[in-house]
């Protein structure tokens, strides 16, 4: 593991003089320990010096795929008072808690929250669905100490984080972050989450996603990349700086009135960017409504059935629920904003049965006699997606090409125990029969989706 600069500075002499007298080795070791102890005390004094505490922006997991979240920490001599904005997850903790902390130097000068804090340990604790939680940290190696900023990195994730000195009470700061975030995503207004413009001579375009990731491209190549972000009371701040037009940009201020942005470089210079409402959001919203779901649920050719369904949107616009296919469950249709299509993928439907088994809607390549279960992937790619048929005046379905040479044309309802297939559902079974679609365990043909 890479050592802190203080280790390099003070341990190298000891290594170079291994053949020297033992008391000389002890002198070097004592000096390194003494200096590290001094540095840790300096860090602790600085942490305790802030009247209101510190803003701690935490980006869990080494990929930063969950985005960043705002915490506040007020340090006493032995304990820290922790607060945070709303955290992700159904059972996420909230409010304020207190835990013990200590300064150590196992991997360099390190800040360790060494007693359990529901808030500070939330991203690091394990669960039945993920033994490493969100891949977060509880130990933070101190990289640099400034009067108003302290830079650290996670001992496990290696992510780089910043602590910023609070100038107002923690609850006031967190409330202002919440207010800005709520205004930015106000469902009663259009969210101008796209921006474009010129930063110091280089073209730049970007979009902030609800997932706390920003998609962006710059210059002539236009390659689409992503960067995680979090919120401040007036801006959206990135996990790390982007170099655009030769300057480093890490923060984008947003004007809630004009809906325009300002990119802010390390010197505090601002570069105006035009905000806009994303077209894909308009496209997504247009899918909502009532449809006829046309399928062939028997082996009889030409026997087409029509089910009355409703497409219901979700807040983050990632998918639609198709309601009306079955009274016991809805089908999820993933929204693809790139081509404005909906995709039906293999998925578990309904609640587990009494014995713990589940019912799975599996993709069916009828021509080849294969089915696609998708239980071994976190996000199933295979499925059928919509396309507009001018001739039929409806949306038709076609395989999305993600299953190699096999083409999904229909679906079969199977009973699964864990990841093992038990068999196709039995229509006469009191538990399994209610999961049928149009009184059948199979959709032989996905005919179309016609707006009513």
CSV table of C-alpha atoms in Angstrom, one decimal:
chain,number,residue,atom,x,y,z
A,1,UNK,CA,0.0,0.0,0.0
A,2,UNK,CA,1.3,3.4,-0.9
A,3,UNK,CA,2.7,5.2,2.2
A,4,UNK,CA,2.2,8.8,3.1
A,5,UNK,CA,5.0,11.2,2.3
A,6,UNK,CA,6.0,11.3,6.0
A,7,UNK,CA,6.7,7.6,5.9
A,8,UNK,CA,8.9,8.1,2.8
A,9,UNK,CA,10.7,11.0,4.4
A,10,UNK,CA,11.5,9.4,7.7
A,11,UNK,CA,11.6,5.7,7.0
A,12,UNK,CA,14.0,5.7,4.1
A,13,UNK,CA,17.0,6.7,6.2
A,14,UNK,CA,16.3,3.8,8.5
A,15,UNK,CA,16.2,1.4,5.6
A,16,UNK,CA,19.4,2.8,4.1
A,17,UNK,CA,21.3,2.3,7.4
A,18,UNK,CA,20.2,-1.2,8.4
A,19,UNK,CA,23.8,-2.2,9.1
A,20,UNK,CA,24.3,0.6,11.6
A,21,UNK,CA,24.1,0.4,15.3
A,22,UNK,CA,20.7,-0.5,16.9
A,23,UNK,CA,20.5,2.8,18.8
A,24,UNK,CA,20.9,4.7,15.5
A,25,UNK,CA,17.9,2.7,14.0
A,26,UNK,CA,15.9,3.5,17.1
A,27,UNK,CA,16.7,7.2,16.7
A,28,UNK,CA,15.3,7.2,13.1
A,29,UNK,CA,12.2,5.2,14.1
A,30,UNK,CA,11.5,7.5,17.1
A,31,UNK,CA,11.9,10.6,14.8
A,32,UNK,CA,9.4,9.2,12.3
A,33,UNK,CA,6.9,8.4,15.0
A,34,UNK,CA,7.4,11.7,16.7
A,35,UNK,CA,6.8,13.6,13.4
A,36,UNK,CA,3.8,11.6,12.6
A,37,UNK,CA,2.3,12.1,16.0
A,38,UNK,CA,2.9,15.9,15.6
A,39,UNK,CA,1.2,15.8,12.2
A,40,UNK,CA,-1.8,13.9,13.6
A,41,UNK,CA,-2.1,16.4,16.4
A,42,UNK,CA,-2.0,19.3,14.0
A,43,UNK,CA,-4.8,17.6,11.9
A,44,UNK,CA,-6.8,17.0,15.1
A,45,UNK,CA,-6.3,20.6,16.2
A,46,UNK,CA,-7.5,21.9,12.9
A,47,UNK,CA,-10.6,19.6,12.9
A,48,UNK,CA,-11.5,20.8,16.3
A,49,UNK,CA,-10.8,24.5,15.5
A,50,UNK,CA,-13.9,25.0,13.4
A,51,UNK,CA,-16.8,26.5,15.4
A,52,UNK,CA,-19.5,24.8,13.2
A,53,UNK,CA,-17.5,21.8,12.1
A,54,UNK,CA,-16.8,20.7,8.5
A,55,UNK,CA,-18.6,19.8,5.3
A,56,UNK,CA,-17.5,16.3,4.3
A,57,UNK,CA,-18.4,15.3,0.7
A,58,UNK,CA,-18.3,11.5,0.4
A,59,UNK,CA,-18.3,9.6,-2.9
A,60,UNK,CA,-18.6,5.9,-2.0
A,61,UNK,CA,-17.1,3.0,-4.1
A,62,UNK,CA,-13.9,3.4,-6.1
A,63,UNK,CA,-16.0,3.9,-9.3
A,64,UNK,CA,-18.0,6.7,-7.7
A,65,UNK,CA,-21.1,5.2,-9.4
A,66,UNK,CA,-23.5,6.3,-6.7
A,67,UNK,CA,-22.4,10.0,-6.9
A,68,UNK,CA,-21.6,12.1,-3.9
A,69,UNK,CA,-23.4,12.9,-0.7
A,70,UNK,CA,-23.0,15.8,1.8
A,71,UNK,CA,-22.1,15.1,5.4
A,72,UNK,CA,-21.2,17.4,8.2
A,73,UNK,CA,-18.8,16.6,11.1
A,74,UNK,CA,-18.3,18.6,14.3
A,75,UNK,CA,-15.2,17.3,16.1
A,76,UNK,CA,-14.7,17.4,19.9
A,77,UNK,CA,-11.7,16.0,21.7
A,78,UNK,CA,-12.8,12.4,21.4
A,79,UNK,CA,-16.2,12.3,19.6
A,80,UNK,CA,-17.7,13.6,16.4
A,81,UNK,CA,-21.3,14.8,15.8
A,82,UNK,CA,-22.4,13.6,12.3
A,83,UNK,CA,-25.3,14.8,10.1
A,84,UNK,CA,-26.0,14.3,6.5
A,85,UNK,CA,-28.4,15.0,3.7
A,86,UNK,CA,-30.9,12.3,2.7
A,87,UNK,CA,-29.0,9.1,1.8
A,88,UNK,CA,-30.0,6.5,-0.8
A,89,UNK,CA,-31.8,3.3,0.1
A,90,UNK,CA,-35.1,2.3,1.7
A,91,UNK,CA,-33.7,1.9,5.2
A,92,UNK,CA,-31.1,4.7,5.1
A,93,UNK,CA,-30.5,6.5,8.5
A,94,UNK,CA,-31.3,10.1,9.0
A,95,UNK,CA,-30.9,12.9,11.6
A,96,UNK,CA,-27.8,13.3,13.7
A,97,UNK,CA,-25.6,10.8,15.6
A,98,UNK,CA,-22.4,10.8,17.5
A,99,UNK,CA,-19.4,8.5,17.5
A,100,UNK,CA,-15.8,8.3,18.7
A,101,UNK,CA,-12.9,9.0,16.4
A,102,UNK,CA,-9.2,8.8,16.7
A,103,UNK,CA,-6.0,9.8,14.8
A,104,UNK,CA,-3.8,6.9,13.8
A,105,UNK,CA,-0.9,6.4,11.3
A,106,UNK,CA,-1.2,2.8,10.2
A,107,UNK,CA,-1.3,3.8,6.5
A,108,UNK,CA,-0.1,7.3,7.1
A,109,UNK,CA,-1.8,10.0,9.3
A,110,UNK,CA,-5.3,8.7,9.4
A,111,UNK,CA,-8.7,9.8,10.7
A,112,UNK,CA,-10.7,6.8,11.9
A,113,UNK,CA,-14.3,6.8,13.0
A,114,UNK,CA,-13.8,3.8,15.2
A,115,UNK,CA,-17.2,3.3,16.9
A,116,UNK,CA,-20.4,2.6,15.0
A,117,UNK,CA,-22.2,5.6,13.5
A,118,UNK,CA,-25.4,4.8,11.5
A,119,UNK,CA,-24.6,7.7,9.2
A,120,UNK,CA,-20.8,7.7,8.9
A,121,UNK,CA,-20.7,3.9,8.5
A,122,UNK,CA,-23.7,3.6,6.2
A,123,UNK,CA,-21.8,3.5,2.9
A,124,UNK,CA,-19.3,1.0,4.3
A,125,UNK,CA,-21.4,-1.5,6.3
A,126,UNK,CA,-22.3,-4.8,4.7
A,127,UNK,CA,-25.8,-6.3,4.1
A,128,UNK,CA,-27.4,-9.4,2.8
A,129,UNK,CA,-27.5,-7.9,-0.7
A,130,UNK,CA,-23.9,-6.6,-0.7
A,131,UNK,CA,-21.3,-7.6,1.9
A,132,UNK,CA,-19.3,-4.4,1.3
A,133,UNK,CA,-22.3,-2.1,1.4
A,134,UNK,CA,-21.8,0.7,-1.1
A,135,UNK,CA,-18.0,0.3,-1.0
A,136,UNK,CA,-17.5,3.2,1.3
A,137,UNK,CA,-14.9,4.0,3.9
A,138,UNK,CA,-14.6,4.6,7.7
A,139,UNK,CA,-10.8,5.3,7.7
A,140,UNK,CA,-9.4,8.4,5.8
A,141,UNK,CA,-5.7,9.0,5.2
A,142,UNK,CA,-4.9,12.7,5.5
A,143,UNK,CA,-3.1,14.0,2.5
A,144,UNK,CA,-3.0,17.8,3.2
A,145,UNK,CA,-4.1,20.2,5.8
A,146,UNK,CA,-5.2,23.8,5.1
A,147,UNK,CA,-7.0,26.4,7.2
A,148,UNK,CA,-10.3,25.9,5.4
A,149,UNK,CA,-9.8,22.7,3.4
A,150,UNK,CA,-8.5,19.3,4.4
A,151,UNK,CA,-7.9,16.7,1.7
A,152,UNK,CA,-8.0,13.0,2.5
A,153,UNK,CA,-8.4,9.7,0.7
A,154,UNK,CA,-10.3,6.5,1.6
A,155,UNK,CA,-8.1,3.8,3.0
A,156,UNK,CA,-10.2,1.1,1.2
A,157,UNK,CA,-11.7,2.9,-1.8
A,158,UNK,CA,-8.7,5.2,-2.5
A,159,UNK,CA,-11.2,7.9,-3.4
A,160,UNK,CA,-10.1,11.4,-2.8
A,161,UNK,CA,-12.3,13.5,-0.6
A,162,UNK,CA,-12.4,17.1,0.8
A,163,UNK,CA,-13.5,18.6,4.1
A,164,UNK,CA,-14.5,22.2,3.9
A,165,UNK,CA,-14.8,24.5,7.0
A,166,UNK,CA,-18.4,25.3,7.8
A,167,UNK,CA,-19.2,29.0,8.2
A,168,UNK,CA,-22.8,28.5,9.3
A,169,UNK,CA,-24.4,25.9,11.6
A,170,UNK,CA,-24.5,22.4,10.1
A,171,UNK,CA,-28.3,22.2,10.1
A,172,UNK,CA,-28.5,25.5,8.2
A,173,UNK,CA,-26.0,24.3,5.6
A,174,UNK,CA,-27.7,21.0,5.0
A,175,UNK,CA,-31.1,22.7,4.7
A,176,UNK,CA,-29.7,25.1,2.1
A,177,UNK,CA,-28.4,22.1,0.1
A,178,UNK,CA,-31.8,20.4,0.4
A,179,UNK,CA,-33.5,23.6,-0.8
A,180,UNK,CA,-31.2,23.9,-3.8
A,181,UNK,CA,-31.6,20.3,-4.8
A,182,UNK,CA,-35.4,20.4,-4.5
A,183,UNK,CA,-35.6,23.6,-6.6
A,184,UNK,CA,-33.2,22.1,-9.2
A,185,UNK,CA,-35.4,19.0,-9.7
A,186,UNK,CA,-38.8,20.7,-9.0
A,187,UNK,CA,-41.3,18.3,-10.6
A,188,UNK,CA,-43.7,21.3,-11.2
A,189,UNK,CA,-41.1,23.0,-13.4
A,190,UNK,CA,-38.9,22.1,-16.2
A,191,UNK,CA,-35.4,21.0,-15.0
A,192,UNK,CA,-32.8,22.6,-17.2
A,193,UNK,CA,-30.2,19.9,-16.6
A,194,UNK,CA,-28.4,20.3,-19.8
A,195,UNK,CA,-25.7,23.0,-20.5
A,196,UNK,CA,-23.5,24.0,-23.4
A,197,UNK,CA,-21.0,26.7,-24.2
A,198,UNK,CA,-17.4,27.6,-24.6
A,199,UNK,CA,-14.9,27.4,-21.8
A,200,UNK,CA,-11.7,29.3,-22.5
A,201,UNK,CA,-11.9,28.5,-26.2
A,202,UNK,CA,-13.1,24.8,-26.0
A,203,UNK,CA,-16.7,23.6,-26.6
A,204,UNK,CA,-18.3,21.9,-23.7
A,205,UNK,CA,-21.7,20.1,-23.4
A,206,UNK,CA,-23.1,18.2,-20.4
A,207,UNK,CA,-26.2,16.9,-18.7
A,208,UNK,CA,-26.7,16.3,-15.0
A,209,UNK,CA,-28.6,13.0,-14.3
A,210,UNK,CA,-30.7,12.1,-11.3
A,211,UNK,CA,-28.2,9.4,-10.5
A,212,UNK,CA,-25.7,12.1,-9.4
A,213,UNK,CA,-23.6,11.4,-12.5
A,214,UNK,CA,-22.9,14.1,-15.1
A,215,UNK,CA,-22.5,13.1,-18.8
A,216,UNK,CA,-20.3,15.4,-20.7
A,217,UNK,CA,-18.3,15.9,-23.9
A,218,UNK,CA,-15.7,18.5,-24.9
A,219,UNK,CA,-13.9,19.6,-27.9
A,220,UNK,CA,-14.2,18.4,-31.5
A,221,UNK,CA,-14.0,14.7,-30.6
A,222,UNK,CA,-17.3,14.8,-28.7
A,223,UNK,CA,-16.6,11.5,-26.8
A,224,UNK,CA,-19.2,11.1,-24.1
A,225,UNK,CA,-17.8,10.6,-20.6
A,226,UNK,CA,-19.2,10.6,-17.0
A,227,UNK,CA,-18.2,12.2,-13.7
A,228,UNK,CA,-19.9,11.9,-10.3
A,229,UNK,CA,-21.2,15.1,-8.6
A,230,UNK,CA,-22.8,16.3,-5.4
A,231,UNK,CA,-24.7,19.4,-4.3
A,232,UNK,CA,-23.8,22.7,-2.6
A,233,UNK,CA,-26.3,25.4,-1.7
A,234,UNK,CA,-25.8,27.1,-5.1
A,235,UNK,CA,-24.0,24.6,-7.4
A,236,UNK,CA,-23.2,21.1,-8.5
A,237,UNK,CA,-19.7,20.0,-7.6
A,238,UNK,CA,-17.8,17.2,-9.3
A,239,UNK,CA,-15.8,14.4,-7.7
A,240,UNK,CA,-12.7,15.6,-9.6
A,241,UNK,CA,-11.8,18.5,-11.9
A,242,UNK,CA,-12.1,18.4,-15.6
A,243,UNK,CA,-9.6,20.1,-17.8
A,244,UNK,CA,-11.4,22.2,-20.4
A,245,UNK,CA,-9.8,24.9,-22.5
A,246,UNK,CA,-6.6,24.4,-20.4
A,247,UNK,CA,-8.3,25.3,-17.1
A,248,UNK,CA,-9.5,23.0,-14.3
A,249,UNK,CA,-13.3,23.0,-13.7
A,250,UNK,CA,-14.8,21.2,-10.7
A,251,UNK,CA,-17.9,23.3,-9.9
A,252,UNK,CA,-20.9,24.5,-11.9
A,253,UNK,CA,-23.0,27.2,-10.3
A,254,UNK,CA,-26.7,27.2,-11.4
A,255,UNK,CA,-29.0,30.2,-11.5
A,256,UNK,CA,-32.5,29.0,-10.5
A,257,UNK,CA,-34.1,32.1,-12.2
A,258,UNK,CA,-32.3,32.3,-15.6
A,259,UNK,CA,-31.6,28.5,-15.7
A,260,UNK,CA,-28.1,29.1,-16.9
A,261,UNK,CA,-24.8,27.8,-15.5
A,262,UNK,CA,-21.3,29.2,-14.7
A,263,UNK,CA,-18.3,26.9,-14.8
A,264,UNK,CA,-15.9,27.9,-12.1
A,265,UNK,CA,-12.2,27.2,-12.4
A,266,UNK,CA,-9.6,26.9,-9.6
A,267,UNK,CA,-8.9,30.6,-9.6
A,268,UNK,CA,-12.6,31.4,-9.2
A,269,UNK,CA,-13.0,32.6,-12.8
A,270,UNK,CA,-16.5,32.0,-14.2
A,271,UNK,CA,-17.4,30.9,-17.7
A,272,UNK,CA,-21.1,31.3,-18.7
A,273,UNK,CA,-22.9,28.2,-20.1
A,274,UNK,CA,-26.4,28.1,-21.5
A,275,UNK,CA,-28.9,25.8,-19.7
A,276,UNK,CA,-31.5,23.9,-21.5
A,277,UNK,CA,-34.3,21.4,-21.0
A,278,UNK,CA,-33.3,17.9,-22.3
A,279,UNK,CA,-35.3,16.7,-25.2
A,280,UNK,CA,-35.2,13.2,-24.0
A,281,UNK,CA,-37.3,14.1,-21.0
A,282,UNK,CA,-40.0,15.4,-23.3
A,283,UNK,CA,-39.8,12.2,-25.3
A,284,UNK,CA,-40.0,10.1,-22.1
A,285,UNK,CA,-43.1,11.9,-20.8
A,286,UNK,CA,-44.9,11.4,-24.1
A,287,UNK,CA,-45.0,7.7,-23.5
A,288,UNK,CA,-47.4,7.9,-20.6
A,289,UNK,CA,-51.0,6.9,-21.2
A,290,UNK,CA,-53.3,4.1,-22.2
A,291,UNK,CA,-52.5,1.4,-24.8
A,292,UNK,CA,-53.6,-1.9,-26.3
A,293,UNK,CA,-51.0,-4.5,-25.6
A,294,UNK,CA,-51.4,-6.9,-28.5
A,295,UNK,CA,-50.0,-10.5,-28.1
A,296,UNK,CA,-50.5,-14.0,-29.3
A,297,UNK,CA,-50.9,-16.1,-26.1
A,298,UNK,CA,-51.8,-19.4,-27.8
A,299,UNK,CA,-50.0,-21.5,-30.4
A,300,UNK,CA,-52.8,-20.8,-32.9
A,301,UNK,CA,-51.4,-18.6,-35.6
A,302,UNK,CA,-53.3,-15.3,-36.0
A,303,UNK,CA,-55.1,-15.6,-32.6
A,304,UNK,CA,-54.2,-12.1,-31.4
A,305,UNK,CA,-55.4,-10.9,-28.0
A,306,UNK,CA,-55.7,-7.3,-26.8
A,307,UNK,CA,-55.0,-6.3,-23.2
A,308,UNK,CA,-55.8,-2.8,-21.9
A,309,UNK,CA,-52.7,-1.5,-20.3
A,310,UNK,CA,-51.4,1.8,-18.9
A,311,UNK,CA,-47.8,3.0,-19.0
A,312,UNK,CA,-47.0,4.8,-15.7
A,313,UNK,CA,-43.8,6.8,-15.4
A,314,UNK,CA,-41.4,6.8,-12.5
A,315,UNK,CA,-39.8,9.9,-10.9
A,316,UNK,CA,-36.2,9.3,-12.3
A,317,UNK,CA,-37.6,8.6,-15.8
A,318,UNK,CA,-35.5,5.4,-16.1
A,319,UNK,CA,-38.4,3.1,-16.9
A,320,UNK,CA,-42.2,2.7,-17.2
A,321,UNK,CA,-44.5,0.3,-15.4
A,322,UNK,CA,-46.9,-1.5,-17.7
A,323,UNK,CA,-50.1,-1.9,-15.6
A,324,UNK,CA,-52.9,-4.2,-16.6
A,325,UNK,CA,-51.1,-7.2,-17.9
A,326,UNK,CA,-51.8,-9.0,-14.6
A,327,UNK,CA,-53.6,-8.0,-11.5
A,328,UNK,CA,-50.8,-9.3,-9.3
A,329,UNK,CA,-47.8,-7.5,-10.8
A,330,UNK,CA,-46.7,-4.8,-13.3
A,331,UNK,CA,-44.1,-5.3,-16.0
A,332,UNK,CA,-41.1,-3.0,-16.1
A,333,UNK,CA,-40.2,-1.4,-19.5
A,334,UNK,CA,-36.7,0.1,-19.5
A,335,UNK,CA,-36.5,3.5,-21.2
A,336,UNK,CA,-33.7,4.1,-23.6
A,337,UNK,CA,-33.2,7.8,-24.0
A,338,UNK,CA,-30.7,7.5,-26.8
A,339,UNK,CA,-33.2,6.2,-29.3
A,340,UNK,CA,-36.5,6.9,-27.4
A,341,UNK,CA,-37.5,3.3,-27.1
A,342,UNK,CA,-38.9,1.0,-24.4
A,343,UNK,CA,-37.4,-2.4,-23.7
A,344,UNK,CA,-39.1,-5.4,-22.1
A,345,UNK,CA,-36.4,-7.6,-20.5
A,346,UNK,CA,-36.5,-10.9,-18.6
A,347,UNK,CA,-37.6,-10.1,-15.0
A,348,UNK,CA,-38.9,-11.5,-11.8
A,349,UNK,CA,-42.6,-10.8,-11.4
A,350,UNK,CA,-44.7,-10.5,-8.3
A,351,UNK,CA,-43.8,-11.5,-4.7
A,352,UNK,CA,-42.1,-14.8,-3.7
A,353,UNK,CA,-44.4,-17.8,-3.4
A,354,UNK,CA,-45.0,-19.5,0.0
A,355,UNK,CA,-42.0,-21.8,-0.5
A,356,UNK,CA,-39.7,-19.0,-1.4
A,357,UNK,CA,-39.7,-19.7,-5.1
A,358,UNK,CA,-40.2,-16.9,-7.6
A,359,UNK,CA,-41.9,-16.5,-11.0
A,360,UNK,CA,-39.7,-15.3,-13.8
A,361,UNK,CA,-40.7,-13.9,-17.1
A,362,UNK,CA,-38.0,-15.4,-19.4
A,363,UNK,CA,-37.1,-14.3,-22.9
A,364,UNK,CA,-38.0,-16.9,-25.5
A,365,UNK,CA,-36.2,-17.4,-28.8
A,366,UNK,CA,-38.9,-19.6,-30.2
A,367,UNK,CA,-37.2,-20.3,-33.5
A,368,UNK,CA,-34.2,-21.8,-31.8
A,369,UNK,CA,-35.9,-23.3,-28.7
A,370,UNK,CA,-33.9,-21.3,-26.2
A,371,UNK,CA,-34.9,-19.1,-23.3
A,372,UNK,CA,-33.0,-16.3,-21.6
A,373,UNK,CA,-33.3,-16.1,-17.8
A,374,UNK,CA,-31.0,-13.2,-16.9
A,375,UNK,CA,-30.6,-14.2,-13.3
A,376,UNK,CA,-26.8,-14.1,-13.4
A,377,UNK,CA,-26.5,-10.4,-14.3
A,378,UNK,CA,-27.2,-7.3,-12.4
A,379,UNK,CA,-28.9,-5.6,-15.3
A,380,UNK,CA,-30.2,-7.8,-18.1
A,381,UNK,CA,-29.4,-6.4,-21.5
A,382,UNK,CA,-31.3,-8.9,-23.7
A,383,UNK,CA,-35.0,-8.2,-24.6
A,384,UNK,CA,-37.4,-6.7,-27.1
A,385,UNK,CA,-37.6,-3.0,-27.8
A,386,UNK,CA,-40.2,-0.8,-29.5
A,387,UNK,CA,-40.1,0.7,-33.0
A,388,UNK,CA,-42.8,2.7,-34.8
A,389,UNK,CA,-44.5,1.0,-37.7
A,390,UNK,CA,-46.1,3.5,-40.0
A,391,UNK,CA,-47.9,0.8,-41.8
A,392,UNK,CA,-49.6,-0.6,-38.7
A,393,UNK,CA,-49.9,2.7,-36.9
A,394,UNK,CA,-48.6,1.2,-33.7
A,395,UNK,CA,-45.3,0.4,-31.9
A,396,UNK,CA,-44.0,-3.0,-32.8
A,397,UNK,CA,-41.4,-5.1,-31.0
A,398,UNK,CA,-38.1,-6.3,-32.2
A,399,UNK,CA,-35.2,-8.2,-30.5
A,400,UNK,CA,-32.6,-5.6,-29.3
A,401,UNK,CA,-29.7,-7.6,-30.6
A,402,UNK,CA,-28.1,-8.2,-27.2
A,403,UNK,CA,-28.3,-12.0,-27.2
A,404,UNK,CA,-26.0,-12.7,-30.1
A,405,UNK,CA,-27.5,-14.8,-32.8
A,406,UNK,CA,-30.7,-15.6,-30.8
A,407,UNK,CA,-33.7,-13.4,-31.3
A,408,UNK,CA,-36.3,-13.0,-28.6
A,409,UNK,CA,-39.8,-13.1,-30.0
A,410,UNK,CA,-41.9,-14.1,-27.0
A,411,UNK,CA,-41.7,-14.8,-23.2
A,412,UNK,CA,-42.4,-17.8,-20.9
A,413,UNK,CA,-43.3,-17.7,-17.2
A,414,UNK,CA,-41.0,-20.1,-15.2
A,415,UNK,CA,-40.8,-21.0,-11.6
A,416,UNK,CA,-37.3,-20.6,-10.1
A,417,UNK,CA,-35.7,-21.6,-6.9
A,418,UNK,CA,-32.8,-19.2,-6.5
A,419,UNK,CA,-31.1,-19.4,-9.8
A,420,UNK,CA,-32.3,-22.9,-10.6
A,421,UNK,CA,-35.3,-23.5,-12.9
A,422,UNK,CA,-38.0,-25.6,-11.4
A,423,UNK,CA,-40.2,-25.6,-14.5
A,424,UNK,CA,-42.9,-23.7,-16.4
A,425,UNK,CA,-45.8,-22.4,-14.3
A,426,UNK,CA,-48.8,-24.6,-13.9
A,427,UNK,CA,-52.1,-22.9,-14.7
A,428,UNK,CA,-54.0,-25.2,-12.3
A,429,UNK,CA,-51.6,-24.6,-9.4
A,430,UNK,CA,-53.4,-22.3,-6.9
A,431,UNK,CA,-50.2,-20.3,-6.3
A,432,UNK,CA,-48.7,-20.2,-9.8
A,433,UNK,CA,-51.8,-19.9,-11.9
A,434,UNK,CA,-52.6,-16.3,-10.9
A,435,UNK,CA,-49.3,-15.2,-12.5
A,436,UNK,CA,-50.5,-16.2,-16.0
A,437,UNK,CA,-50.8,-13.6,-18.8
A,438,UNK,CA,-54.1,-13.7,-20.6
A,439,UNK,CA,-54.7,-17.2,-19.1
A,440,UNK,CA,-51.5,-18.5,-20.5
A,441,UNK,CA,-48.0,-19.2,-19.3
A,442,UNK,CA,-46.5,-18.1,-22.6
A,443,UNK,CA,-46.5,-15.2,-25.0
A,444,UNK,CA,-45.9,-16.8,-28.3
A,445,UNK,CA,-45.6,-13.5,-30.2
A,446,UNK,CA,-45.2,-9.9,-29.2
A,447,UNK,CA,-47.5,-8.2,-31.7
A,448,UNK,CA,-47.5,-4.6,-30.8
A,449,UNK,CA,-48.4,-1.7,-28.5
A,450,UNK,CA,-51.1,0.6,-29.8
A,451,UNK,CA,-52.1,3.9,-28.1
A,452,UNK,CA,-55.7,4.2,-27.3
